[in-house]
PDB file of C-alpha atoms in Angstrom:
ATOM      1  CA  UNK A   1      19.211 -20.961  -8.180  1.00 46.00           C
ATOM      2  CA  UNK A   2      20.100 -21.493  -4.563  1.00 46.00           C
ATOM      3  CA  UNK A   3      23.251 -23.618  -5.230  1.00 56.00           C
ATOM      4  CA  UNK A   4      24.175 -21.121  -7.837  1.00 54.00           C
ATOM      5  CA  UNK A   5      24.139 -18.519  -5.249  1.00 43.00           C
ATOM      6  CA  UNK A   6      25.600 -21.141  -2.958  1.00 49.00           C
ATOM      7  CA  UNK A   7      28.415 -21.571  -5.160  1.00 54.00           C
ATOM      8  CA  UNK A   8      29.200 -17.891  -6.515  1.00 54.00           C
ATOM      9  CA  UNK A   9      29.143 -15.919  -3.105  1.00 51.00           C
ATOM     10  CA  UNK A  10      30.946 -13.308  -4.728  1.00 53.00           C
ATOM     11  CA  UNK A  11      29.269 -12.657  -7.648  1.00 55.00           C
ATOM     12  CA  UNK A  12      26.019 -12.287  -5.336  1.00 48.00           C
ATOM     13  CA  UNK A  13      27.081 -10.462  -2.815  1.00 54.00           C
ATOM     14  CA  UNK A  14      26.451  -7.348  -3.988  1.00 58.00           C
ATOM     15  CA  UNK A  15      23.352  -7.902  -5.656  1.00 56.00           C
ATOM     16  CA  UNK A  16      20.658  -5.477  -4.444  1.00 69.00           C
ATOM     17  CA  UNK A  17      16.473  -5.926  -4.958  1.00 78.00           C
ATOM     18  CA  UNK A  18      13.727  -5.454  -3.183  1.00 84.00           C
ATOM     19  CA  UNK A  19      10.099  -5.481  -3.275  1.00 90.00           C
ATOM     20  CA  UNK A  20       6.969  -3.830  -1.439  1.00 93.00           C
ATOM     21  CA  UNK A  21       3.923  -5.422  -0.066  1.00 95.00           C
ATOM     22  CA  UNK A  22       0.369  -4.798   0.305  1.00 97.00           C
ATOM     23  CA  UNK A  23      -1.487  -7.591   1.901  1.00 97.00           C
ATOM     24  CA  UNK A  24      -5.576  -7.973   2.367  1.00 98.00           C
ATOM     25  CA  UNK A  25      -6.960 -10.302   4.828  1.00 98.00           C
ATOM     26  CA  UNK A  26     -10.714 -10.819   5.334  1.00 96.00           C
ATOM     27  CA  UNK A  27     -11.785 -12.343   8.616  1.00 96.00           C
ATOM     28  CA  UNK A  28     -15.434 -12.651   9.628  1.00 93.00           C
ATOM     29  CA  UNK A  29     -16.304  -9.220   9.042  1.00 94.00           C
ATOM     30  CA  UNK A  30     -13.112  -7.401   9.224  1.00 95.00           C
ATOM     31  CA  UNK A  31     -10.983  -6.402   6.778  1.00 97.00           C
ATOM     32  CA  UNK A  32      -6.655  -6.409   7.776  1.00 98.00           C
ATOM     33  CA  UNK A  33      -4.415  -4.681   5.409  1.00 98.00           C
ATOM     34  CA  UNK A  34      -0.835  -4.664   5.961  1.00 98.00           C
ATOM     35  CA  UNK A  35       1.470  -2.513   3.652  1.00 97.00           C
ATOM     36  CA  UNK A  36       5.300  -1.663   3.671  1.00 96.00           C
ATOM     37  CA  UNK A  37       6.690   0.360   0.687  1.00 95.00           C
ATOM     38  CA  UNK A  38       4.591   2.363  -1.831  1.00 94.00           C
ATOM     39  CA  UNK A  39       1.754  -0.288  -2.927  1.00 97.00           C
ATOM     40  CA  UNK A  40      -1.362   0.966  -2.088  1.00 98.00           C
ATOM     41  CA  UNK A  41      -4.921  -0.137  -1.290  1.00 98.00           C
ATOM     42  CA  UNK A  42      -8.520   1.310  -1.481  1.00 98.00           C
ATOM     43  CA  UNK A  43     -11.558   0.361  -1.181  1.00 98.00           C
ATOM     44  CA  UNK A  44     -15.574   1.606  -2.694  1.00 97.00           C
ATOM     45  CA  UNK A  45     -18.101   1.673  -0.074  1.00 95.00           C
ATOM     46  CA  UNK A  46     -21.672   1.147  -0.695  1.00 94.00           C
ATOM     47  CA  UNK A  47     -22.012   4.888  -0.955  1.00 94.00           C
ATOM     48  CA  UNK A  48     -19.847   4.732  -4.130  1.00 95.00           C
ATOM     49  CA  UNK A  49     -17.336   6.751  -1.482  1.00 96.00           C
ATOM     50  CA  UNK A  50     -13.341   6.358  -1.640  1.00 97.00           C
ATOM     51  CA  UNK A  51     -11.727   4.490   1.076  1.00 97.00           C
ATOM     52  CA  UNK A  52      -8.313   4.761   1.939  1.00 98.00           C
ATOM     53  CA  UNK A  53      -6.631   0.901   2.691  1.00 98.00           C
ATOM     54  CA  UNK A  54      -2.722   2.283   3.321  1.00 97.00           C
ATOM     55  CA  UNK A  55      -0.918   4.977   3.322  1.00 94.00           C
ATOM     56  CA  UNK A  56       2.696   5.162   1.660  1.00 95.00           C
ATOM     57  CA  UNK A  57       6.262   5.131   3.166  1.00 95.00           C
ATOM     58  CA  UNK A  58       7.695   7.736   1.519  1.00 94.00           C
ATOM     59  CA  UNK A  59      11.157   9.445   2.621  1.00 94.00           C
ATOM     60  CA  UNK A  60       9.529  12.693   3.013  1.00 93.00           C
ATOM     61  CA  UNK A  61       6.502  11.620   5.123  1.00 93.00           C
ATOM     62  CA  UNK A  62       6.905  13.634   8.511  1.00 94.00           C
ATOM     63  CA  UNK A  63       7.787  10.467  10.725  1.00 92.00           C
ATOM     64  CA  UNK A  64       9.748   8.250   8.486  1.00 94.00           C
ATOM     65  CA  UNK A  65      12.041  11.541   7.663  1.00 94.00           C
ATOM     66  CA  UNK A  66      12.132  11.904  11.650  1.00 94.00           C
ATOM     67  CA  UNK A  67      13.011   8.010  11.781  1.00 92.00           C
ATOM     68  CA  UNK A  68      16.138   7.968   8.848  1.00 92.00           C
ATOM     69  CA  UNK A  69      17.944  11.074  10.072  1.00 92.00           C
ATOM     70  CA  UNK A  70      17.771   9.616  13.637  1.00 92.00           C
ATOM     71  CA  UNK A  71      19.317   6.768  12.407  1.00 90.00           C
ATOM     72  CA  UNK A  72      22.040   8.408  10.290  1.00 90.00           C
ATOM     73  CA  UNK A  73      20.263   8.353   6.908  1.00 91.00           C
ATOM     74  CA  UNK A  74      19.781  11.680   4.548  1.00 91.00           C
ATOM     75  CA  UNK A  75      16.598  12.923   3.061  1.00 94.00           C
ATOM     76  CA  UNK A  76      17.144  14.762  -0.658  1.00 93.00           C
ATOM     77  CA  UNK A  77      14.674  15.357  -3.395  1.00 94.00           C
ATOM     78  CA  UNK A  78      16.801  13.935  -6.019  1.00 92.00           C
ATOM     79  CA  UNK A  79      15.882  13.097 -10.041  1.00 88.00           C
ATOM     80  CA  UNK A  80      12.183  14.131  -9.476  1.00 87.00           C
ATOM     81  CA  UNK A  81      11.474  12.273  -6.165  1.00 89.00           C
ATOM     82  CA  UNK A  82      12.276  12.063  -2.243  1.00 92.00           C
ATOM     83  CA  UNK A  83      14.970   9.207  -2.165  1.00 93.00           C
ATOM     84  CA  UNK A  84      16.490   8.168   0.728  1.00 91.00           C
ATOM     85  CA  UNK A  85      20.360   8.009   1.080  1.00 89.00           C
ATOM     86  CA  UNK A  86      19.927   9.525  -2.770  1.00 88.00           C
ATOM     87  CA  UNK A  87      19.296   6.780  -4.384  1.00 85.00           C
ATOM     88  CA  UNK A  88      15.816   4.814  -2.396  1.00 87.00           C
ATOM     89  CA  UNK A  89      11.892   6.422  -3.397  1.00 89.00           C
ATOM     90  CA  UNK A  90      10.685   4.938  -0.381  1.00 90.00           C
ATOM     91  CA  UNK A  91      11.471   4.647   3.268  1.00 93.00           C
ATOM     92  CA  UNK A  92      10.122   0.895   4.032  1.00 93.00           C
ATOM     93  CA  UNK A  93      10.873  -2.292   1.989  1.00 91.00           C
ATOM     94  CA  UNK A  94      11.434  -5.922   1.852  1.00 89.00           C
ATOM     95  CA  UNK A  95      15.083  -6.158   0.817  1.00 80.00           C
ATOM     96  CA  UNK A  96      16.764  -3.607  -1.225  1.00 72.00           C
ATOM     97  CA  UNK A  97      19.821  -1.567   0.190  1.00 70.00           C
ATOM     98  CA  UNK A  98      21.730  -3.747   2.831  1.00 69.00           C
ATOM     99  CA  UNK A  99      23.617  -0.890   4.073  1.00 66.00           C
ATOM    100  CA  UNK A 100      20.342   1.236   4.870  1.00 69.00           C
ATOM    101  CA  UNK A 101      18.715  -2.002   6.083  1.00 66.00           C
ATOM    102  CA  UNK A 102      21.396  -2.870   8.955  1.00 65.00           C
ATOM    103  CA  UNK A 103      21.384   1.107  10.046  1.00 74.00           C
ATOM    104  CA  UNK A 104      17.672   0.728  10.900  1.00 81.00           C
ATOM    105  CA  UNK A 105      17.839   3.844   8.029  1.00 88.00           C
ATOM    106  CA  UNK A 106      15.321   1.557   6.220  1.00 89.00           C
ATOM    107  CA  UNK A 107      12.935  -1.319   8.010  1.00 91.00           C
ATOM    108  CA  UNK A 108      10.397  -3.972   6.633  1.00 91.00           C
ATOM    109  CA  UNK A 109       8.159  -3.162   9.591  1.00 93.00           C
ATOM    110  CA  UNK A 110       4.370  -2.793   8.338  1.00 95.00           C
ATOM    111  CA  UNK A 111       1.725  -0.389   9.359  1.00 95.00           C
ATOM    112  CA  UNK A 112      -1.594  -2.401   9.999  1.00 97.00           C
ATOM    113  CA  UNK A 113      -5.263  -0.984   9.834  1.00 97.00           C
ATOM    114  CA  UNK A 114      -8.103  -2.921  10.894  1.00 97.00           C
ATOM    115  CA  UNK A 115     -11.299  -1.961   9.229  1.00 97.00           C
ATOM    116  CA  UNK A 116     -15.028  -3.067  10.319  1.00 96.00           C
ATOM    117  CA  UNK A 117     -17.172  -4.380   6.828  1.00 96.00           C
ATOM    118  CA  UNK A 118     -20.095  -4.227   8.810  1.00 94.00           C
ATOM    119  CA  UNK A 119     -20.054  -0.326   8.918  1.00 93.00           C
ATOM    120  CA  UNK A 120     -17.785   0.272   5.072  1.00 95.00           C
ATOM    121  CA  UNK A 121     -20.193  -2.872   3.215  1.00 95.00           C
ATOM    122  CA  UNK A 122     -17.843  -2.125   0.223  1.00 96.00           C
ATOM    123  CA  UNK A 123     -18.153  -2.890  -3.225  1.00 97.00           C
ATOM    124  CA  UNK A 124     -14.645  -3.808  -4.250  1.00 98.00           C
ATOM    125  CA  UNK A 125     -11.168  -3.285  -2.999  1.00 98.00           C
ATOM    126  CA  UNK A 126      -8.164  -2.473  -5.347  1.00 98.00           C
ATOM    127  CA  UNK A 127      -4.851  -3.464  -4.525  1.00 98.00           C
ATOM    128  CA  UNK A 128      -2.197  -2.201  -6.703  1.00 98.00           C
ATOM    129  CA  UNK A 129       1.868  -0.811  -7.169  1.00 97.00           C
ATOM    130  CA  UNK A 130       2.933   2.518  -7.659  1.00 94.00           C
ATOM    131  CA  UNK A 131       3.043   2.448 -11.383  1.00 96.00           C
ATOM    132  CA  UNK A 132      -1.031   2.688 -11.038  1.00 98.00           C
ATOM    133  CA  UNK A 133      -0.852   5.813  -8.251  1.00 97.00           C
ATOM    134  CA  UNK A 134       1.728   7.595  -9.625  1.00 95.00           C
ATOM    135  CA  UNK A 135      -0.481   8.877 -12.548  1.00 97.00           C
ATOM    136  CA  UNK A 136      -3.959   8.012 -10.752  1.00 98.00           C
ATOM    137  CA  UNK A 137      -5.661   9.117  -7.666  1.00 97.00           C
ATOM    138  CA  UNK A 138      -7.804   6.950  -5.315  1.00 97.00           C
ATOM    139  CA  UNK A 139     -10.909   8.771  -6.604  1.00 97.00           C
ATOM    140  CA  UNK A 140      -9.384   8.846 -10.531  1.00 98.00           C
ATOM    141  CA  UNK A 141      -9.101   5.019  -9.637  1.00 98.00           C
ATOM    142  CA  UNK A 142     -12.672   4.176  -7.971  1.00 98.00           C
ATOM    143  CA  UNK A 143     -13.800   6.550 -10.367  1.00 97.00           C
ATOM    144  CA  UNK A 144     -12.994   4.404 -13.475  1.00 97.00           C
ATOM    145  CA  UNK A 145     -14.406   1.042 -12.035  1.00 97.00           C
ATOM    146  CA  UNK A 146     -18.151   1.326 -12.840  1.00 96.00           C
ATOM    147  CA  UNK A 147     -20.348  -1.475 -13.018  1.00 95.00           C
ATOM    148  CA  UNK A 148     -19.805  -1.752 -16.611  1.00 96.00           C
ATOM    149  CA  UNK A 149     -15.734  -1.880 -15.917  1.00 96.00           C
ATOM    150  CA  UNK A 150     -16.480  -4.930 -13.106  1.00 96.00           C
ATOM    151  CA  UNK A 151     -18.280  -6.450 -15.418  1.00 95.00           C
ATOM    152  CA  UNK A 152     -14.669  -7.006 -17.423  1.00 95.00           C
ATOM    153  CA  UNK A 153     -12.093  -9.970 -17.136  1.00 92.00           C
ATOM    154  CA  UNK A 154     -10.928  -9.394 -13.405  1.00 95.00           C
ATOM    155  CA  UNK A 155     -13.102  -6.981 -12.529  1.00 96.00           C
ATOM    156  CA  UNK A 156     -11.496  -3.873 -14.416  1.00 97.00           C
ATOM    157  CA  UNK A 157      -8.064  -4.542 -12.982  1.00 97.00           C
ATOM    158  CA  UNK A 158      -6.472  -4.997 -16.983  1.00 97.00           C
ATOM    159  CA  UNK A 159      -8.391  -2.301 -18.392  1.00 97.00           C
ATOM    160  CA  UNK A 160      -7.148  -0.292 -15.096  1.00 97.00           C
ATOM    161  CA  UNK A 161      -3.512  -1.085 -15.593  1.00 97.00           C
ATOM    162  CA  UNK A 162      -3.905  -0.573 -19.656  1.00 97.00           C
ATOM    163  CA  UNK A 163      -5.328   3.347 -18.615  1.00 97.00           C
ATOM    164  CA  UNK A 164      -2.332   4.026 -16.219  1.00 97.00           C
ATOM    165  CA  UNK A 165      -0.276   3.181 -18.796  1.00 97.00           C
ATOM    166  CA  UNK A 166      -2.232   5.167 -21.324  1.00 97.00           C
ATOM    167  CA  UNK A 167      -1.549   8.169 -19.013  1.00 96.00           C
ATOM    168  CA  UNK A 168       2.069   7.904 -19.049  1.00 96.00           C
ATOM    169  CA  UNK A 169       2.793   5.450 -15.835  1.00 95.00           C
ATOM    170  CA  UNK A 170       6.824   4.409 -16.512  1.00 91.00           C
ATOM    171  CA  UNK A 171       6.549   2.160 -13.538  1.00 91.00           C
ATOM    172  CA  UNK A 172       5.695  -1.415 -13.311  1.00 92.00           C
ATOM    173  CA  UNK A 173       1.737  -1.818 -12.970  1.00 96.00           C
ATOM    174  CA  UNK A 174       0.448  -4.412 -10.844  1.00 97.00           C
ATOM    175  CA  UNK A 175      -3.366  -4.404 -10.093  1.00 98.00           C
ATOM    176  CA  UNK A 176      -5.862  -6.645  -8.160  1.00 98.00           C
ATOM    177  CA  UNK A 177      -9.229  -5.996  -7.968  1.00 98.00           C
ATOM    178  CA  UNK A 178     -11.533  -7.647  -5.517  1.00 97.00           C
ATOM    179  CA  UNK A 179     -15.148  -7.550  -5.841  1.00 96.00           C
ATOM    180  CA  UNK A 180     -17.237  -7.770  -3.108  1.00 96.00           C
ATOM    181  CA  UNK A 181     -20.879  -6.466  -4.007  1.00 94.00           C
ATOM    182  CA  UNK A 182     -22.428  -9.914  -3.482  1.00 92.00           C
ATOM    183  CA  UNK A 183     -21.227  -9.995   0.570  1.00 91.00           C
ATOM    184  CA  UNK A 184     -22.928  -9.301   3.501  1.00 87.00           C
ATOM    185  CA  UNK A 185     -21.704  -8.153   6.263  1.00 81.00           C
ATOM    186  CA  UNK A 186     -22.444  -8.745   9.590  1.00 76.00           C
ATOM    187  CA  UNK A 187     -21.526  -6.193  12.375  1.00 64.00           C
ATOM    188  CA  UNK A 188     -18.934  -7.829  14.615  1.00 54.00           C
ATOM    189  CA  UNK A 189     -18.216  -4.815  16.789  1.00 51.00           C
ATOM    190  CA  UNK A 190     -20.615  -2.036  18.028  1.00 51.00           C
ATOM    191  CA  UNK A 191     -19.439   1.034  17.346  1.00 47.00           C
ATOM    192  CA  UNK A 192     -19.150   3.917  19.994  1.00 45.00           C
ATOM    193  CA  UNK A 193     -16.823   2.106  21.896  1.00 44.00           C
ATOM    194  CA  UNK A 194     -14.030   2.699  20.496  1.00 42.00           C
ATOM    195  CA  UNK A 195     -13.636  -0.320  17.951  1.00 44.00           C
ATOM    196  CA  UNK A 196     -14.528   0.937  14.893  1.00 45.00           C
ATOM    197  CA  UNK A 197     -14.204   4.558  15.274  1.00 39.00           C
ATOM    198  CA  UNK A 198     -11.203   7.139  13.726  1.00 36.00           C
ATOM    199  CA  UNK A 199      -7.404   5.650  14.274  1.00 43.00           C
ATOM    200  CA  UNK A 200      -4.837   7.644  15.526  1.00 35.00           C
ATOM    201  CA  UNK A 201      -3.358   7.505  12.452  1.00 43.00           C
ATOM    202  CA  UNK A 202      -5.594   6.783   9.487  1.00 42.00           C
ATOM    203  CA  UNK A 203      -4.463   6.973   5.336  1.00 44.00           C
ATOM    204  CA  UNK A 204      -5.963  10.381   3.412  1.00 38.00           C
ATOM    205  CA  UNK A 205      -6.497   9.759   0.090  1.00 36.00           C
ATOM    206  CA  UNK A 206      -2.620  11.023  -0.627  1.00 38.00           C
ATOM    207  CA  UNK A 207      -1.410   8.472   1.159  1.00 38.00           C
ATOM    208  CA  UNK A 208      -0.371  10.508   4.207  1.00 36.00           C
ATOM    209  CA  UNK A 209      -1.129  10.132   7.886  1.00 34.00           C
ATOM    210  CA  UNK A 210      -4.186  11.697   8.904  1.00 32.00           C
ATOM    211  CA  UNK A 211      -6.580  11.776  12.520  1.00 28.00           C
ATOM    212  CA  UNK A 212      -9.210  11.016  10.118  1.00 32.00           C
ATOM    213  CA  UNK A 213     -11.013   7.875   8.418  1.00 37.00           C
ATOM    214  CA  UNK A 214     -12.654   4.319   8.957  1.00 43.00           C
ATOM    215  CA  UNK A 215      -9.125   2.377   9.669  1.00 47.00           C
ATOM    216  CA  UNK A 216      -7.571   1.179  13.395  1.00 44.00           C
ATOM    217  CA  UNK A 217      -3.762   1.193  12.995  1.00 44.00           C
ATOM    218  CA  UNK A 218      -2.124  -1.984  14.919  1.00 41.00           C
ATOM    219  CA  UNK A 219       1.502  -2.368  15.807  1.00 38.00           C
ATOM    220  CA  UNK A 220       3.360  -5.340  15.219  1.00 38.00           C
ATOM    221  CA  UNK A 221       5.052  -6.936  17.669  1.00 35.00           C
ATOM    222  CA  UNK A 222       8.483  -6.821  16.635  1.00 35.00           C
ATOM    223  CA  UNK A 223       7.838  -3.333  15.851  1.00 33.00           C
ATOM    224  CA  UNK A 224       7.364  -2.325  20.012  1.00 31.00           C
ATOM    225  CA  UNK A 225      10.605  -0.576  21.320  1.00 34.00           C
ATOM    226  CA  UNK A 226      10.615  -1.961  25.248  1.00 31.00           C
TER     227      UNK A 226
END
């Protein structure tokens, strides 16, 4: 594939795709989740309560509308969604539109919450694409996964992606369910200093910022303006 590229430079050029990303990472008792794009993650606590894991970049979020039309880009609600530039759904990606991508109009840069498993002890985490939120909420979603459904093949995640489509999902459908009932989890931070309390900017369940939830937003590095 490479040396066809290699060969054709042409031909390539103007090819255009792109991709999200939602990524979990478990250490010790903390839970990392990184996200850029419109993927989203949740989680069950032992309360049976939803969890929000992300939050999506979405053109007409407050700050990444602030962000494109500083750097030149346009905001329209155009064939039943918030595109950017009029033809983009979402404000963060890997790849996809070159132009928007060398205007800073859209970045790859990830938003990354820290949560404590110590205080959440969750059940199970779902990661999944937008085909699954676009016609499910977080609660439709933790909801549907009873013990019965995590019982299933991987956990409930086909019979998950099989209902989404049921409902009328035209999107692709990606789903990954981790269960986590047999964990314990060991406190690795007290709380009350700061650790493990609200973020400054926390996912609601709409996938919007919020001063509210479990979650500690950190910055990445090559996301710091000096």
């Amino acid at each position: 594939m490479t040396a066809q590229i290699d060969q054709e430079p042409e031909r390539w050029s103007g090819f255009k795709s792109g991709s999200t990303a939602l990524v979990a990472l478990i250490v010790g008792s903390r839970l990392f989740v990184a996200n850029v794009g419109d993927s989203r993650g949740v989680m069950c606590d032992f309360e049976g309560r939803t969890v929000p894991l992300s939050f999506d970049h979405k053109p007409n979020l407050a700050s990444e509308r602030a962000r494109i039309i500083a750097n030149g880009g346009d905001v329209s609600y155009v064939h039943g969604a918030w595109r950017v530039n009029g033809h983009l759904a979402l404000s963060r990606a890997l790849g996809d539109g070159p132009d928007e991508k060398r205007l800073g109009v859209l970045i790859a840069d990830p938003d990354i919450l820290t949560f404590e498993l110590g205080r959440h002890r969750p059940r199970f985490l779902v990661l999944a694409t937008d085909g699954l939120w676009d016609v499910l909420s977080n609660e439709d979603v933790v909801a549907f996964l009873t013990p019965r459904r995590l019982r299933e093949e991987y956990f409930g995640a086909k019979s998950l992606a099989y209902y989404a489509y049921l409902r009328g999902s035209e999107d692709n459908i990606t789903v990954v369910v981790v269960d986590l009932r047999s964990k314990q989890w060991a406190s690795s931070v007290k709380c009350g200093n700061g650790d493990c309390g609200p973020s400054s900017r926390s996912p609601t369940s709409s996938g919007r910022g919020s001063t509210r939830g479990g979650g500690k937003k950190s910055t990445p590095r090559n996301s710091i303006k000096k």
